[in-house]
CSV table of C-alpha atoms in Angstrom, one decimal:
chain,number,residue,atom,x,y,z
A,26,MET,CA,0.0,0.1,0.0
A,27,ASN,CA,1.3,3.5,-1.1
A,28,GLU,CA,0.7,6.3,1.5
A,29,ILE,CA,0.8,9.8,0.6
A,30,ASP,CA,0.8,12.8,2.6
A,31,GLY,CA,-1.8,15.0,1.0
A,32,SER,CA,-0.1,18.0,2.5
A,33,THR,CA,3.2,17.7,0.9
A,34,LEU,CA,4.4,20.8,-1.0
A,35,GLU,CA,1.5,22.2,-2.9
A,36,GLY,CA,-0.8,20.3,-0.5
A,37,GLY,CA,-3.8,20.5,-2.8
A,38,GLY,CA,-5.7,18.9,-5.4
A,39,GLN,CA,-3.2,18.0,-8.1
A,40,ILE,CA,-2.1,15.2,-5.2
A,41,LEU,CA,-5.2,13.8,-5.0
A,42,ARG,CA,-5.6,14.0,-8.6
A,43,ASN,CA,-2.3,12.7,-10.0
A,44,GLY,CA,-2.2,9.9,-6.9
A,45,VAL,CA,-5.1,8.6,-7.8
A,46,ALA,CA,-5.1,8.3,-11.2
A,47,LEU,CA,-1.4,6.7,-11.0
A,48,ALA,CA,-2.7,4.2,-8.5
A,49,ALA,CA,-5.3,3.1,-11.1
A,50,LEU,CA,-3.0,2.8,-13.6
A,51,LEU,CA,-0.4,1.0,-12.0
A,52,GLN,CA,-2.9,-1.2,-10.0
A,53,GLN,CA,-1.5,-0.3,-6.9
A,54,PRO,CA,-3.5,0.8,-3.8
A,55,VAL,CA,-2.9,3.9,-2.3
A,56,THR,CA,-3.6,5.9,0.6
A,57,ILE,CA,-3.7,9.4,0.7
A,58,SER,CA,-4.1,11.5,4.3
A,59,ASN,CA,-4.0,15.2,5.6
A,60,ILE,CA,-5.8,16.0,2.2
A,61,ARG,CA,-5.9,19.5,1.8
A,62,LYS,CA,-4.9,20.2,5.4
A,63,GLY,CA,-3.6,23.5,5.1
A,64,ARG,CA,-6.8,25.0,3.5
A,65,SER,CA,-9.6,26.4,5.1
A,66,PRO,CA,-11.9,23.9,5.4
A,67,PRO,CA,-9.6,21.2,5.1
A,68,GLY,CA,-10.6,17.9,3.4
A,69,LEU,CA,-12.3,17.0,0.0
A,70,LYS,CA,-14.5,19.6,-1.9
A,71,ALA,CA,-17.4,18.2,-4.3
A,72,GLN,CA,-15.2,18.6,-7.3
A,73,HIS,CA,-12.4,16.6,-5.6
A,74,ALA,CA,-14.8,14.0,-4.4
A,75,ALA,CA,-16.6,14.1,-8.0
A,76,GLY,CA,-13.3,13.2,-9.8
A,77,ILE,CA,-12.0,10.3,-7.2
A,78,ASN,CA,-15.3,8.5,-7.4
A,79,LEU,CA,-15.0,9.3,-11.6
A,80,VAL,CA,-12.0,7.0,-11.5
A,81,GLY,CA,-13.7,4.4,-9.0
A,82,GLN,CA,-16.5,4.3,-11.5
A,83,ILE,CA,-13.7,3.7,-14.7
A,84,SER,CA,-11.6,0.9,-12.5
A,85,GLU,CA,-14.0,-1.7,-12.5
A,86,GLY,CA,-13.7,-3.8,-9.3
A,87,SER,CA,-12.0,-1.1,-7.4
A,88,ASN,CA,-12.9,-0.3,-3.7
A,89,LEU,CA,-12.8,3.4,-2.6
A,90,VAL,CA,-13.1,4.5,1.0
A,91,GLY,CA,-13.4,7.9,2.3
A,92,ALA,CA,-14.6,9.7,-1.2
A,93,ARG,CA,-17.1,12.1,0.2
A,94,ARG,CA,-17.3,15.8,0.9
A,95,ASP,CA,-14.9,17.0,3.7
A,96,SER,CA,-12.8,13.8,4.1
A,97,GLN,CA,-9.2,14.2,4.9
A,98,THR,CA,-8.1,10.5,4.2
A,99,ILE,CA,-9.1,8.1,1.3
A,100,VAL,CA,-8.0,4.6,0.8
A,101,PHE,CA,-8.5,3.7,-3.1
A,102,THR,CA,-7.9,-0.1,-4.3
A,103,PRO,CA,-8.1,-0.1,-7.9
A,104,GLY,CA,-9.5,-2.4,-10.3
A,105,GLU,CA,-9.1,-2.8,-14.0
A,106,ILE,CA,-9.5,0.1,-16.0
A,107,LYS,CA,-12.2,-0.5,-18.9
A,108,THR,CA,-13.5,1.9,-21.8
A,109,GLY,CA,-17.2,2.7,-21.7
A,110,ARG,CA,-19.5,5.8,-21.0
A,111,TYR,CA,-18.8,7.6,-17.7
A,112,SER,CA,-20.3,10.9,-16.1
A,113,ALA,CA,-19.7,13.1,-12.9
A,114,ASP,CA,-21.2,16.2,-11.8
A,115,PRO,CA,-20.1,17.4,-8.4
A,116,GLY,CA,-23.6,19.6,-8.3
A,117,THR,CA,-21.5,22.9,-7.9
A,118,ALA,CA,-19.4,25.1,-10.0
A,119,GLY,CA,-16.9,23.2,-9.7
A,120,ALA,CA,-14.2,23.0,-12.5
A,121,ILE,CA,-14.8,20.3,-15.3
A,122,THR,CA,-11.4,20.7,-16.6
A,123,LEU,CA,-10.2,19.3,-13.2
A,124,LEU,CA,-12.5,16.0,-13.7
A,125,LEU,CA,-10.7,15.6,-17.0
A,126,GLN,CA,-7.3,15.6,-15.5
A,127,ILE,CA,-8.0,13.1,-13.4
A,128,ALA,CA,-9.9,10.6,-16.1
A,129,LEU,CA,-7.9,11.4,-19.0
A,130,PRO,CA,-4.6,9.3,-18.4
A,131,CYS,CA,-6.6,6.5,-17.0
A,132,LEU,CA,-8.8,6.2,-20.3
A,133,LEU,CA,-5.9,6.7,-22.4
A,134,PHE,CA,-5.1,3.1,-21.0
A,135,ALA,CA,-7.9,1.5,-20.8
A,136,THR,CA,-8.9,-2.1,-21.8
A,137,SER,CA,-11.6,-3.3,-24.2
A,138,PRO,CA,-12.0,-6.0,-26.4
A,139,SER,CA,-12.5,-3.8,-29.6
A,140,SER,CA,-10.1,-1.0,-28.8
A,141,GLU,CA,-13.8,1.2,-28.7
A,142,SER,CA,-13.5,4.7,-27.5
A,143,SER,CA,-14.4,6.2,-24.3
A,144,THR,CA,-16.8,8.8,-23.6
A,145,LEU,CA,-16.7,11.2,-20.6
A,146,ILE,CA,-20.1,13.7,-19.7
A,147,LEU,CA,-18.6,16.2,-17.4
A,148,ARG,CA,-20.8,18.8,-15.5
A,149,GLY,CA,-19.9,21.6,-13.5
A,150,GLY,CA,-18.1,25.2,-14.0
A,151,THR,CA,-16.7,25.2,-17.8
A,152,ASN,CA,-14.6,28.5,-16.7
A,153,ALA,CA,-13.9,28.8,-13.4
A,154,THR,CA,-11.5,30.4,-10.7
A,155,GLN,CA,-8.3,28.6,-9.8
A,156,ALA,CA,-8.7,26.1,-12.7
A,157,PRO,CA,-7.8,26.0,-16.5
A,158,GLN,CA,-10.9,27.3,-18.4
A,159,ILE,CA,-12.7,24.7,-20.9
A,160,ASP,CA,-11.0,26.8,-23.8
A,161,TYR,CA,-7.2,26.5,-22.3
A,162,THR,CA,-7.8,22.8,-22.0
A,163,GLU,CA,-9.2,23.0,-25.8
A,164,GLN,CA,-6.5,25.4,-27.3
A,165,VAL,CA,-3.2,24.6,-25.5
A,166,PHE,CA,-3.4,21.5,-23.7
A,167,LEU,CA,-4.9,18.7,-26.0
A,168,PRO,CA,-3.1,20.5,-29.1
A,169,PHE,CA,0.1,20.0,-26.8
A,170,ILE,CA,-0.5,16.5,-26.1
A,171,ARG,CA,-1.9,15.6,-29.2
A,172,LYS,CA,1.3,17.3,-31.3
A,173,HIS,CA,3.9,15.0,-28.8
A,174,GLN,CA,2.0,12.1,-28.2
A,175,GLN,CA,-0.4,11.4,-30.8
A,176,ILE,CA,-3.3,11.5,-28.0
A,177,ASP,CA,-6.6,11.4,-29.4
A,178,ALA,CA,-9.0,13.3,-27.4
A,179,LYS,CA,-12.1,15.4,-28.4
A,180,LEU,CA,-13.8,17.7,-26.7
A,181,ASP,CA,-17.6,19.2,-27.1
A,182,ILE,CA,-18.7,22.3,-25.1
A,183,ARG,CA,-22.3,21.5,-24.9
A,184,THR,CA,-23.5,24.0,-22.2
A,185,ARG,CA,-21.1,26.6,-20.3
A,186,GLY,CA,-21.8,27.1,-16.6
A,187,TYR,CA,-20.1,29.8,-14.2
A,188,TYR,CA,-19.7,30.1,-10.9
A,189,PRO,CA,-21.9,29.8,-8.6
A,190,LYS,CA,-24.2,27.9,-10.0
A,191,GLY,CA,-22.2,25.5,-12.5
A,192,GLY,CA,-24.7,23.9,-14.9
A,193,GLY,CA,-22.0,23.8,-17.7
A,194,GLU,CA,-21.5,20.2,-19.6
A,195,VAL,CA,-18.8,18.9,-21.8
A,196,SER,CA,-18.5,15.8,-23.7
A,197,VAL,CA,-14.9,14.1,-24.2
A,198,THR,CA,-14.1,11.2,-26.4
A,199,ILE,CA,-10.9,9.5,-25.7
A,200,ARG,CA,-9.4,6.6,-28.1
A,201,PRO,CA,-7.3,4.2,-26.1
A,202,THR,CA,-4.0,3.2,-26.8
A,203,ASP,CA,-2.4,-0.5,-26.5
A,204,THR,CA,1.1,0.7,-26.9
A,205,PRO,CA,3.6,3.1,-24.7
A,206,LEU,CA,3.1,7.0,-25.1
A,207,PRO,CA,6.2,8.5,-27.1
A,208,PRO,CA,8.1,11.1,-25.1
A,209,ILE,CA,7.7,14.7,-25.2
A,210,ILE,CA,10.5,16.7,-26.7
A,211,ALA,CA,9.6,20.8,-26.8
A,212,LEU,CA,13.3,22.6,-26.4
A,213,GLU,CA,12.9,25.6,-28.7
A,214,ARG,CA,10.2,27.9,-28.8
A,215,GLY,CA,10.7,30.1,-31.7
A,216,GLU,CA,9.3,33.5,-33.0
A,217,ILE,CA,5.8,33.9,-31.7
A,218,THR,CA,3.7,34.0,-34.7
A,219,SER,CA,0.2,34.7,-33.6
A,220,ILE,CA,-1.7,35.8,-30.5
A,221,ARG,CA,-5.5,34.5,-30.4
A,222,GLY,CA,-8.2,34.7,-27.8
A,223,ARG,CA,-11.7,34.9,-26.6
A,224,ALA,CA,-13.2,37.5,-24.6
A,225,TYR,CA,-16.9,36.1,-23.7
A,226,VAL,CA,-20.0,37.4,-21.4
A,227,ALA,CA,-23.1,35.2,-20.7
A,228,GLY,CA,-26.4,36.9,-19.1
A,229,LEU,CA,-24.5,40.3,-19.6
A,230,PRO,CA,-24.4,42.8,-22.2
A,231,THR,CA,-22.2,42.2,-25.0
A,232,LYS,CA,-20.3,45.6,-24.7
A,233,LEU,CA,-18.7,44.2,-21.7
A,234,ALA,CA,-17.0,41.3,-23.7
A,235,LYS,CA,-15.7,44.2,-25.8
A,236,GLU,CA,-14.3,46.3,-23.2
A,237,CYS,CA,-12.5,43.2,-22.1
A,238,ARG,CA,-11.0,42.4,-25.3
A,239,ASP,CA,-10.2,45.8,-25.8
A,240,ALA,CA,-8.1,46.2,-22.8
A,241,ALA,CA,-6.5,43.0,-23.3
A,242,VAL,CA,-5.2,43.9,-26.9
A,243,ALA,CA,-4.1,47.5,-25.4
A,244,ARG,CA,-1.7,45.9,-23.1
A,245,LEU,CA,-0.4,43.3,-25.6
A,246,LEU,CA,0.4,46.2,-27.9
A,247,LYS,CA,1.6,48.0,-24.8
A,248,GLU,CA,4.1,45.1,-24.3
A,249,GLY,CA,5.7,45.1,-27.8
A,250,PHE,CA,3.4,42.9,-29.7
A,251,ASP,CA,2.9,43.3,-33.4
A,252,PRO,CA,-0.7,44.1,-33.9
A,253,LYS,CA,-0.9,42.2,-36.9
A,254,ILE,CA,-0.5,38.8,-34.9
A,255,ILE,CA,-3.3,39.9,-32.7
A,256,ASN,CA,-6.9,38.3,-33.1
A,257,VAL,CA,-8.9,38.3,-30.0
A,258,GLU,CA,-12.7,37.7,-30.5
A,259,TYR,CA,-15.6,39.0,-28.2
A,260,LEU,CA,-19.2,37.8,-28.0
A,261,ARG,CA,-21.9,37.0,-25.9
A,262,GLU,CA,-22.9,33.6,-25.1
A,263,LEU,CA,-26.3,32.5,-26.7
A,264,PRO,CA,-28.6,31.8,-23.8
A,265,SER,CA,-29.4,28.0,-25.0
A,266,ASN,CA,-25.5,27.6,-24.9
A,267,ALA,CA,-24.7,28.8,-21.3
A,268,PHE,CA,-26.2,28.2,-17.7
A,269,GLY,CA,-26.2,31.4,-15.6
A,270,SER,CA,-24.1,34.5,-16.2
A,271,GLY,CA,-20.6,34.8,-16.2
A,272,SER,CA,-17.6,36.4,-18.0
A,273,GLY,CA,-13.6,36.4,-18.5
A,274,ILE,CA,-11.2,36.0,-21.1
A,275,VAL,CA,-8.8,33.3,-22.6
A,276,LEU,CA,-5.6,34.1,-24.7
A,277,TRP,CA,-3.1,31.8,-26.4
A,278,ALA,CA,-0.2,32.5,-28.2
A,279,GLU,CA,1.5,30.4,-31.3
A,280,THR,CA,4.9,30.3,-32.1
A,281,GLU,CA,7.0,29.2,-35.5
A,282,THR,CA,8.2,25.7,-33.7
A,283,GLY,CA,4.4,24.8,-32.8
A,284,CYS,CA,4.2,25.9,-28.9
A,285,ILE,CA,1.2,27.3,-27.8
A,286,LEU,CA,1.1,29.3,-24.6
A,287,GLY,CA,-1.9,30.4,-22.6
A,288,ALA,CA,-3.0,32.9,-20.1
A,289,SER,CA,-6.9,33.6,-18.5
A,290,ALA,CA,-8.8,35.4,-16.2
A,291,VAL,CA,-12.3,35.0,-15.2
A,292,GLY,CA,-14.9,37.9,-14.3
A,293,LYS,CA,-15.6,38.4,-10.7
A,294,LYS,CA,-18.1,40.8,-8.7
A,295,GLY,CA,-16.7,43.8,-8.0
A,296,MET,CA,-13.9,43.5,-10.9
A,297,ASP,CA,-14.1,45.8,-13.7
A,298,PHE,CA,-14.1,44.4,-17.5
A,299,ASP,CA,-11.1,45.9,-18.5
A,300,GLU,CA,-9.2,45.1,-15.4
A,301,VAL,CA,-9.9,41.4,-16.4
A,302,GLY,CA,-8.8,41.9,-20.1
A,303,ARG,CA,-5.3,43.6,-18.8
A,304,GLU,CA,-4.8,40.3,-16.1
A,305,ALA,CA,-4.7,38.0,-18.7
A,306,ALA,CA,-2.7,39.7,-21.2
A,307,GLU,CA,-0.1,40.6,-18.3
A,308,GLU,CA,0.0,37.1,-17.7
A,309,LEU,CA,0.7,35.9,-21.3
A,310,ALA,CA,3.2,38.4,-21.8
A,311,GLN,CA,4.7,37.2,-18.5
A,312,ASN,CA,4.8,33.8,-19.6
A,313,LEU,CA,6.0,34.7,-23.2
A,314,LYS,CA,9.2,36.7,-21.0
A,315,GLN,CA,10.3,33.4,-19.4
A,316,GLY,CA,11.4,31.9,-22.6
A,317,GLY,CA,10.0,28.4,-22.2
A,318,CYS,CA,8.0,26.4,-24.5
A,319,VAL,CA,5.0,25.9,-21.9
A,320,ASP,CA,3.2,28.5,-19.4
A,321,GLU,CA,3.1,27.9,-15.9
A,322,TYR,CA,-0.2,25.8,-16.3
A,323,LEU,CA,1.3,23.5,-18.9
A,324,GLN,CA,4.3,23.3,-17.2
A,325,ASP,CA,2.7,20.9,-14.5
A,326,GLN,CA,0.0,19.3,-16.5
A,327,TRP,CA,2.6,17.6,-19.2
A,328,ILE,CA,4.5,15.8,-16.0
A,329,ILE,CA,2.2,12.7,-15.9
A,330,PHE,CA,2.1,12.2,-19.4
A,331,GLY,CA,6.3,12.4,-19.6
A,332,VAL,CA,6.1,9.8,-16.6
A,333,LEU,CA,3.9,7.3,-18.6
A,334,ALA,CA,6.0,7.8,-21.9
A,335,GLU,CA,8.5,5.3,-23.0
A,336,GLY,CA,11.8,7.2,-22.9
A,337,LYS,CA,13.0,10.3,-22.0
A,338,SER,CA,10.9,13.5,-22.3
A,339,ARG,CA,12.7,17.0,-22.5
A,340,VAL,CA,10.6,20.1,-21.8
A,341,ARG,CA,12.1,23.7,-21.5
A,342,CYS,CA,10.2,25.7,-18.7
A,343,GLY,CA,10.3,29.0,-17.4
A,344,LEU,CA,11.9,29.7,-13.7
A,345,PRO,CA,11.5,29.6,-11.3
A,346,LEU,CA,9.1,25.8,-11.3
A,347,THR,CA,5.9,26.4,-9.7
A,348,LEU,CA,5.2,24.8,-6.6
A,349,HIS,CA,2.6,22.6,-8.9
A,350,THR,CA,5.2,21.5,-10.9
A,351,ARG,CA,7.5,20.1,-8.2
A,352,THR,CA,4.5,18.4,-6.4
A,353,ALA,CA,4.0,16.4,-9.7
A,354,MET,CA,7.4,15.7,-10.0
A,355,TRP,CA,7.9,14.7,-6.5
A,356,LEU,CA,4.6,12.8,-6.3
A,357,ALA,CA,5.5,10.5,-9.7
A,358,ALA,CA,8.7,9.8,-8.7
A,359,LYS,CA,7.6,8.4,-5.4
A,360,LEU,CA,4.6,6.4,-6.8
A,361,THR,CA,6.4,5.2,-10.2
A,362,GLY,CA,10.3,5.4,-9.7
A,363,ALA,CA,10.2,7.7,-12.4
A,364,LYS,CA,13.3,9.9,-12.8
A,365,PHE,CA,13.8,13.7,-13.1
A,366,GLU,CA,16.8,15.7,-13.8
A,367,GLN,CA,16.8,19.8,-14.3
A,368,TYR,CA,19.3,21.5,-16.8
A,369,PRO,CA,19.1,25.4,-15.6
A,370,ASP,CA,20.1,27.8,-18.8
A,371,GLU,CA,23.4,30.0,-18.2
A,372,ASP,CA,21.0,33.1,-18.5
A,373,GLY,CA,18.8,31.7,-15.6
A,374,LYS,CA,15.5,32.2,-17.2
A,375,THR,CA,14.8,28.6,-18.4
A,376,VAL,CA,15.2,24.8,-16.9
A,377,ILE,CA,15.4,22.3,-19.2
A,378,VAL,CA,13.4,19.3,-17.3
A,379,GLU,CA,14.2,15.9,-18.4
A,380,CYS,CA,11.8,12.8,-17.2
A,381,GLN,CA,12.8,8.7,-18.0
A,382,GLY,CA,9.2,7.6,-18.4
A,383,ILE,CA,8.4,4.2,-17.5
A,384,GLY,CA,6.9,3.1,-20.7
A,385,HIS,CA,3.3,1.8,-19.5
A,386,VAL,CA,1.1,-0.1,-21.6
A,387,PRO,CA,-2.7,-1.0,-20.7
A,388,GLY,CA,-3.0,-3.3,-18.1
A,389,SER,CA,0.5,-3.6,-16.8
A,390,ASN,CA,1.1,-4.2,-13.2
A,391,VAL,CA,4.2,-1.9,-11.9
A,392,SER,CA,5.2,-3.1,-8.4
A,393,ASN,CA,7.5,-2.0,-6.3
A,394,ARG,CA,8.1,1.6,-7.8
A,395,ASN,CA,7.9,3.3,-4.6
A,396,ASP,CA,11.6,3.4,-4.2
A,397,GLY,CA,12.1,6.7,-5.8
A,398,PRO,CA,12.9,10.2,-3.5
A,399,SER,CA,11.5,9.8,-0.1
A,400,GLY,CA,11.1,13.5,0.2
A,401,PRO,CA,10.0,16.7,-1.9
A,402,GLY,CA,13.9,18.0,-1.5
A,403,GLU,CA,15.2,15.0,-3.4
A,404,THR,CA,13.6,15.9,-6.8
């Protein structure tokens, strides 16, 4: 039984998502304690519980103890990951993208006599705070893993949902693989060729989305980006396509080498719409100044896919590495034995993160993997 202290490093939901997903894939029981110990309140939120229970559905014959709201300890004994049609709904505006984060790695390696695809129906918030917006997943994350690892996952946004009501619905189709994933190689960012984006409102006047868009573009121009490469749309969601009211913006920059880096901001009560646009533009500019091939969010999201790959993944990341990234590396090394190395550039702006993957294949039972680093300082 692997035992994970959920308060380590970032100490939040990422340890739960990656820990449970890796336990399911490796078919190794895991106990995660001190869940969100440093948060107020501690323990599982509805979204965390929904994600863990989703893996319980996917892992046929599994046993799951403690996967309920406010619980600070879970015990998960996995079964066999099967293709199928699965759904999850936290009943809140909890982020749909975080439900996808825990389920996608599992379903990539699901077994089925006919190698049929799996379908996820995920409900909750599509554009939530403290999580990737669904547009980021669609425009940045999925293209990244599709390009580097030929992962076949298709996303359909059926209804958008916002805080506090949620009510969004997304369908995701995932085709499993019966061979190891190839390693991720992303070392040269190259020149920026385009900056695109989407400023949106739902249940609010269209002019507010335009204010957000205009402020974002103005900030990008102030940062020195060529106006010819900037194309940010603004729109009001159709009432039939959105549940409740909300607003925000997602930006993404593409480079000549195929890198895509993103940034976003969500409207909040009392926050001016032009401030929302500026916040996203400043975040994108900062990510681009760092010189990495991935932004601060993709920086940690690629780790689990690099761990599962066969061979050595190498990704240039901006410095400093985020706490989420350091946590993902520590947890993966502990559970799988994957090896990480870091090679900082002389200018101190970027670091090449290397990951020697485990070459996971469907149905494999990897035992005695937890002989990796025993503490966060060793990754």
